[in-house]
Amino acid sequence: MKKELAQKLIELADKYETASFSEGDPSRFLHWYKDKACIQTASFIAAMLSFGSRKQFIPKIEFILNLADEQSGSINQWLVLGKYKKTFPQGAGKFYRFYSYDDMHIFFEELVLILKESGSFGLYFQKQWKQNPATNLADLIGAAFPKSRIVPKGRSSANKRTHMFLRWMVRQNSPVDLGLWKWYPQSLLIIPLDVHVMQEAQKLGLINKKATASRKTAEALTAQLEQAFPADPCRGDYALFGLGVN
């Protein structure tokens, strides 16, 4: 990567990686709770529903968290005590896009298993990763939800939503990302590959113009961004996403 391009990416990241980035962004849900275990659960639910139009998916996330708070005081209590079974609608009707209310119940059921075993997402996946350090953390997360259609899976998939969640949890010293999972190196993160990021990366020559939204493309772009952001390649997400939205 040429020095001029690296400097441009750094300047863009400086411009967009600010606290105001969360206004209207799903990262706003990182601050819904103060309890760290609840923060992780709420953030994961938010990440899994963050696709399509923000005007459509943000109210859906708010609906879940508001319902949980009204019924139990927190998302974790609502799930672990099983109150979601009676208070969250059921049926084949669509909750959001191609996910039904029943799909959400399956998702919640698998969330409960994780919370009951370890008390928090972080503790559960810290144990999983230490047992399988050569495995990509996004793949471990996918494997923990074998029945759920909502959690992305597959080694060929870009798994954008899971990688966004991991950016939130892992990156340190950020005005946006919380960095709660200090046990996982941020150098191992893979960039969340969405339409804006991919288009801008192609325009800048960081990836091939014929590249598709795949794990291979996400890994290739991450490797490029590491040249501008050593040991923290996902900082480049702010540069490319901000440029694309602008």
CSV table of C-alpha atoms in Angstrom, one decimal:
chain,number,residue,atom,x,y,z
A,1,MET,CA,0.0,0.0,0.0
A,2,LYS,CA,1.3,3.4,-0.9
A,3,LYS,CA,2.0,5.9,1.9
A,4,GLU,CA,-0.5,8.4,0.5
A,5,LEU,CA,-3.3,5.9,0.6
A,6,ALA,CA,-2.4,4.7,4.1
A,7,GLN,CA,-2.3,8.3,5.3
A,8,LYS,CA,-5.7,8.9,3.7
A,9,LEU,CA,-7.2,5.9,5.5
A,10,ILE,CA,-5.8,7.1,8.8
A,11,GLU,CA,-7.2,10.6,8.3
A,12,LEU,CA,-10.7,9.1,7.4
A,13,ALA,CA,-10.6,6.8,10.5
A,14,ASP,CA,-9.7,9.8,12.7
A,15,LYS,CA,-12.7,11.7,11.2
A,16,TYR,CA,-15.3,9.0,11.6
A,17,GLU,CA,-14.3,7.0,14.6
A,18,THR,CA,-15.9,9.4,17.1
A,19,ALA,CA,-18.6,9.0,19.8
A,20,SER,CA,-21.1,10.7,17.3
A,21,PHE,CA,-20.7,7.6,15.0
A,22,SER,CA,-23.2,5.7,17.2
A,23,GLU,CA,-26.0,8.2,16.6
A,24,GLY,CA,-28.4,6.2,14.4
A,25,ASP,CA,-26.0,3.3,14.3
A,26,PRO,CA,-26.7,-0.1,15.9
A,27,SER,CA,-23.6,0.5,18.1
A,28,ARG,CA,-25.9,2.7,20.1
A,29,PHE,CA,-27.2,-0.4,21.8
A,30,LEU,CA,-23.8,-1.0,23.4
A,31,HIS,CA,-24.9,1.6,25.9
A,32,TRP,CA,-28.4,0.3,26.7
A,33,TYR,CA,-27.2,-1.4,29.9
A,34,LYS,CA,-24.5,-0.9,32.5
A,35,ASP,CA,-24.1,-4.5,33.4
A,36,LYS,CA,-21.4,-6.1,31.3
A,37,ALA,CA,-23.1,-9.4,30.8
A,38,CYS,CA,-26.3,-7.7,29.7
A,39,ILE,CA,-24.3,-5.4,27.4
A,40,GLN,CA,-22.9,-8.4,25.6
A,41,THR,CA,-26.3,-10.1,25.1
A,42,ALA,CA,-28.0,-6.9,24.0
A,43,SER,CA,-25.2,-6.1,21.6
A,44,PHE,CA,-25.3,-9.6,20.1
A,45,ILE,CA,-29.0,-9.4,19.5
A,46,ALA,CA,-28.5,-5.9,18.0
A,47,ALA,CA,-25.8,-7.2,15.7
A,48,MET,CA,-27.7,-10.2,14.5
A,49,LEU,CA,-30.7,-8.0,13.4
A,50,SER,CA,-28.5,-5.2,11.9
A,51,PHE,CA,-29.1,-5.6,8.2
A,52,GLY,CA,-31.3,-3.9,5.7
A,53,SER,CA,-32.7,-0.4,6.5
A,54,ARG,CA,-31.7,1.1,9.8
A,55,LYS,CA,-35.2,2.7,10.0
A,56,GLN,CA,-36.6,-0.8,10.0
A,57,PHE,CA,-34.2,-2.9,12.1
A,58,ILE,CA,-33.5,-0.4,14.9
A,59,PRO,CA,-37.1,-0.3,16.1
A,60,LYS,CA,-37.1,-4.1,16.1
A,61,ILE,CA,-34.1,-4.2,18.4
A,62,GLU,CA,-35.7,-1.6,20.6
A,63,PHE,CA,-38.9,-3.6,20.8
A,64,ILE,CA,-37.0,-6.6,22.2
A,65,LEU,CA,-35.0,-4.7,24.7
A,66,ASN,CA,-37.9,-2.6,25.9
A,67,LEU,CA,-40.0,-5.7,26.3
A,68,ALA,CA,-37.3,-7.4,28.3
A,69,ASP,CA,-36.9,-4.4,30.5
A,70,GLU,CA,-40.6,-4.1,31.1
A,71,GLN,CA,-41.0,-7.7,32.0
A,72,SER,CA,-37.8,-8.5,33.9
A,73,GLY,CA,-35.6,-5.4,34.2
A,74,SER,CA,-32.9,-6.7,31.9
A,75,ILE,CA,-32.4,-8.8,28.8
A,76,ASN,CA,-30.5,-11.5,30.6
A,77,GLN,CA,-33.2,-12.0,33.3
A,78,TRP,CA,-35.9,-12.0,30.6
A,79,LEU,CA,-34.1,-14.8,28.8
A,80,VAL,CA,-32.8,-16.9,31.7
A,81,LEU,CA,-36.1,-16.8,33.6
A,82,GLY,CA,-37.9,-17.9,30.4
A,83,LYS,CA,-40.2,-14.9,30.4
A,84,TYR,CA,-39.6,-14.4,26.6
A,85,LYS,CA,-41.7,-17.6,26.1
A,86,LYS,CA,-44.9,-15.9,27.3
A,87,THR,CA,-44.2,-12.2,26.4
A,88,PHE,CA,-42.6,-12.4,22.9
A,89,PRO,CA,-45.0,-13.2,20.1
A,90,GLN,CA,-44.9,-16.6,18.5
A,91,GLY,CA,-45.9,-18.0,15.1
A,92,ALA,CA,-44.8,-18.1,11.5
A,93,GLY,CA,-45.5,-14.5,10.9
A,94,LYS,CA,-42.5,-12.3,10.1
A,95,PHE,CA,-40.8,-10.4,12.8
A,96,TYR,CA,-38.2,-8.8,10.6
A,97,ARG,CA,-37.5,-9.4,6.9
A,98,PHE,CA,-37.3,-13.2,6.4
A,99,TYR,CA,-37.1,-14.1,10.2
A,100,SER,CA,-40.3,-15.2,11.8
A,101,TYR,CA,-41.3,-14.9,15.5
A,102,ASP,CA,-40.6,-18.6,15.8
A,103,ASP,CA,-37.1,-18.0,14.4
A,104,MET,CA,-36.6,-15.5,17.2
A,105,HIS,CA,-37.7,-18.0,19.8
A,106,ILE,CA,-35.1,-20.6,18.6
A,107,PHE,CA,-32.5,-17.9,18.7
A,108,PHE,CA,-33.5,-16.9,22.2
A,109,GLU,CA,-33.4,-20.6,23.3
A,110,GLU,CA,-29.8,-21.0,22.2
A,111,LEU,CA,-28.9,-17.7,23.9
A,112,VAL,CA,-30.3,-19.0,27.1
A,113,LEU,CA,-28.1,-22.2,26.9
A,114,ILE,CA,-25.0,-20.0,26.7
A,115,LEU,CA,-26.1,-17.7,29.6
A,116,LYS,CA,-27.0,-20.6,31.8
A,117,GLU,CA,-23.7,-22.3,31.3
A,118,SER,CA,-21.3,-19.3,31.7
A,119,GLY,CA,-23.3,-16.3,32.8
A,120,SER,CA,-22.1,-14.1,29.9
A,121,PHE,CA,-21.2,-14.3,26.2
A,122,GLY,CA,-17.6,-13.3,27.0
A,123,LEU,CA,-16.9,-16.1,29.5
A,124,TYR,CA,-18.5,-18.7,27.3
A,125,PHE,CA,-16.5,-17.9,24.1
A,126,GLN,CA,-13.3,-17.2,26.0
A,127,LYS,CA,-13.4,-20.9,27.1
A,128,GLN,CA,-14.4,-22.0,23.6
A,129,TRP,CA,-11.5,-20.1,22.0
A,130,LYS,CA,-8.9,-21.2,24.5
A,131,GLN,CA,-9.8,-24.7,23.7
A,132,ASN,CA,-9.7,-24.0,19.9
A,133,PRO,CA,-7.2,-21.1,19.5
A,134,ALA,CA,-6.6,-21.9,15.8
A,135,THR,CA,-10.3,-21.5,15.0
A,136,ASN,CA,-11.7,-18.2,13.9
A,137,LEU,CA,-13.9,-16.8,16.7
A,138,ALA,CA,-16.8,-16.0,14.3
A,139,ASP,CA,-16.9,-19.7,13.4
A,140,LEU,CA,-17.1,-20.6,17.1
A,141,ILE,CA,-20.0,-18.3,17.6
A,142,GLY,CA,-21.8,-19.8,14.6
A,143,ALA,CA,-21.3,-23.3,16.0
A,144,ALA,CA,-22.9,-22.3,19.3
A,145,PHE,CA,-26.2,-21.6,17.4
A,146,PRO,CA,-26.7,-24.8,15.4
A,147,LYS,CA,-30.5,-24.4,15.1
A,148,SER,CA,-30.8,-20.7,14.7
A,149,ARG,CA,-31.2,-19.2,11.2
A,150,ILE,CA,-30.4,-15.8,12.6
A,151,VAL,CA,-26.7,-16.3,13.4
A,152,PRO,CA,-24.5,-16.4,10.2
A,153,LYS,CA,-22.6,-19.6,9.6
A,154,GLY,CA,-20.3,-21.0,7.0
A,155,ARG,CA,-16.6,-20.7,6.4
A,156,SER,CA,-17.2,-19.1,3.0
A,157,SER,CA,-19.6,-16.4,4.3
A,158,ALA,CA,-18.3,-12.9,5.1
A,159,ASN,CA,-20.3,-13.1,8.4
A,160,LYS,CA,-20.5,-9.3,8.5
A,161,ARG,CA,-22.9,-9.1,11.5
A,162,THR,CA,-20.7,-11.4,13.6
A,163,HIS,CA,-17.5,-9.6,12.8
A,164,MET,CA,-19.2,-6.3,13.6
A,165,PHE,CA,-20.2,-7.7,17.0
A,166,LEU,CA,-16.6,-8.9,17.6
A,167,ARG,CA,-15.3,-5.4,16.6
A,168,TRP,CA,-17.6,-3.9,19.3
A,169,MET,CA,-16.4,-6.4,21.9
A,170,VAL,CA,-12.7,-6.6,21.2
A,171,ARG,CA,-11.3,-3.3,19.9
A,172,GLN,CA,-9.6,-1.3,22.7
A,173,ASN,CA,-9.3,2.4,23.3
A,174,SER,CA,-12.1,3.3,20.9
A,175,PRO,CA,-14.9,6.0,21.4
A,176,VAL,CA,-17.3,3.5,19.8
A,177,ASP,CA,-16.1,-0.1,20.4
A,178,LEU,CA,-16.2,-1.2,24.1
A,179,GLY,CA,-13.2,-3.6,24.2
A,180,LEU,CA,-14.8,-5.8,26.9
A,181,TRP,CA,-13.1,-9.0,25.5
A,182,LYS,CA,-9.5,-8.2,26.4
A,183,TRP,CA,-8.6,-11.9,26.1
A,184,TYR,CA,-8.9,-11.9,22.3
A,185,PRO,CA,-6.3,-10.0,20.2
A,186,GLN,CA,-7.8,-7.3,18.0
A,187,SER,CA,-5.1,-8.1,15.4
A,188,LEU,CA,-7.2,-11.3,14.7
A,189,LEU,CA,-10.4,-9.4,13.9
A,190,ILE,CA,-11.8,-9.5,10.4
A,191,ILE,CA,-13.4,-6.5,8.9
A,192,PRO,CA,-17.2,-6.5,8.7
A,193,LEU,CA,-17.7,-6.5,5.0
A,194,ASP,CA,-20.9,-4.6,4.1
A,195,VAL,CA,-21.9,-2.9,0.8
A,196,HIS,CA,-20.4,0.5,1.6
A,197,VAL,CA,-17.1,-0.9,2.8
A,198,MET,CA,-16.8,-3.2,-0.2
A,199,GLN,CA,-17.6,-0.5,-2.7
A,200,GLU,CA,-15.1,2.0,-1.3
A,201,ALA,CA,-12.4,-0.7,-1.0
A,202,GLN,CA,-12.9,-1.5,-4.7
A,203,LYS,CA,-12.7,2.2,-5.6
A,204,LEU,CA,-9.4,2.6,-3.7
A,205,GLY,CA,-8.0,-0.5,-5.3
A,206,LEU,CA,-7.8,-2.4,-2.0
A,207,ILE,CA,-9.6,-5.4,-3.4
A,208,ASN,CA,-10.4,-6.6,-6.9
A,209,LYS,CA,-13.4,-5.0,-8.6
A,210,LYS,CA,-14.8,-8.4,-9.3
A,211,ALA,CA,-14.5,-9.6,-5.7
A,212,THR,CA,-17.7,-10.9,-4.0
A,213,ALA,CA,-18.8,-10.5,-0.5
A,214,SER,CA,-17.1,-13.6,0.9
A,215,ARG,CA,-14.8,-14.6,3.8
A,216,LYS,CA,-11.9,-14.6,1.3
A,217,THR,CA,-12.6,-11.0,0.3
A,218,ALA,CA,-13.0,-9.9,3.9
A,219,GLU,CA,-9.7,-11.5,4.9
A,220,ALA,CA,-7.9,-10.0,1.8
A,221,LEU,CA,-9.2,-6.5,2.7
A,222,THR,CA,-8.3,-7.0,6.4
A,223,ALA,CA,-4.7,-7.8,5.3
A,224,GLN,CA,-4.6,-4.7,3.2
A,225,LEU,CA,-5.9,-2.5,6.1
A,226,GLU,CA,-3.3,-3.9,8.5
A,227,GLN,CA,-0.7,-2.0,6.5
A,228,ALA,CA,-2.3,1.2,7.5
A,229,PHE,CA,-3.4,0.1,10.9
A,230,PRO,CA,-0.8,-2.4,12.2
A,231,ALA,CA,-2.3,-4.8,14.8
A,232,ASP,CA,-5.7,-3.1,14.5
A,233,PRO,CA,-6.9,-3.6,10.9
A,234,CYS,CA,-10.6,-3.2,11.8
A,235,ARG,CA,-10.1,0.5,12.5
A,236,GLY,CA,-10.2,0.8,8.7
A,237,ASP,CA,-13.9,-0.1,8.9
A,238,TYR,CA,-14.6,3.4,10.1
A,239,ALA,CA,-12.6,5.0,7.2
A,240,LEU,CA,-14.3,2.9,4.5
A,241,PHE,CA,-17.8,2.9,6.0
A,242,GLY,CA,-17.7,6.6,6.7
A,243,LEU,CA,-16.5,7.4,3.2
A,244,GLY,CA,-19.2,5.2,1.7
A,245,VAL,CA,-22.0,6.7,3.7
A,246,ASN,CA,-20.8,10.2,2.9
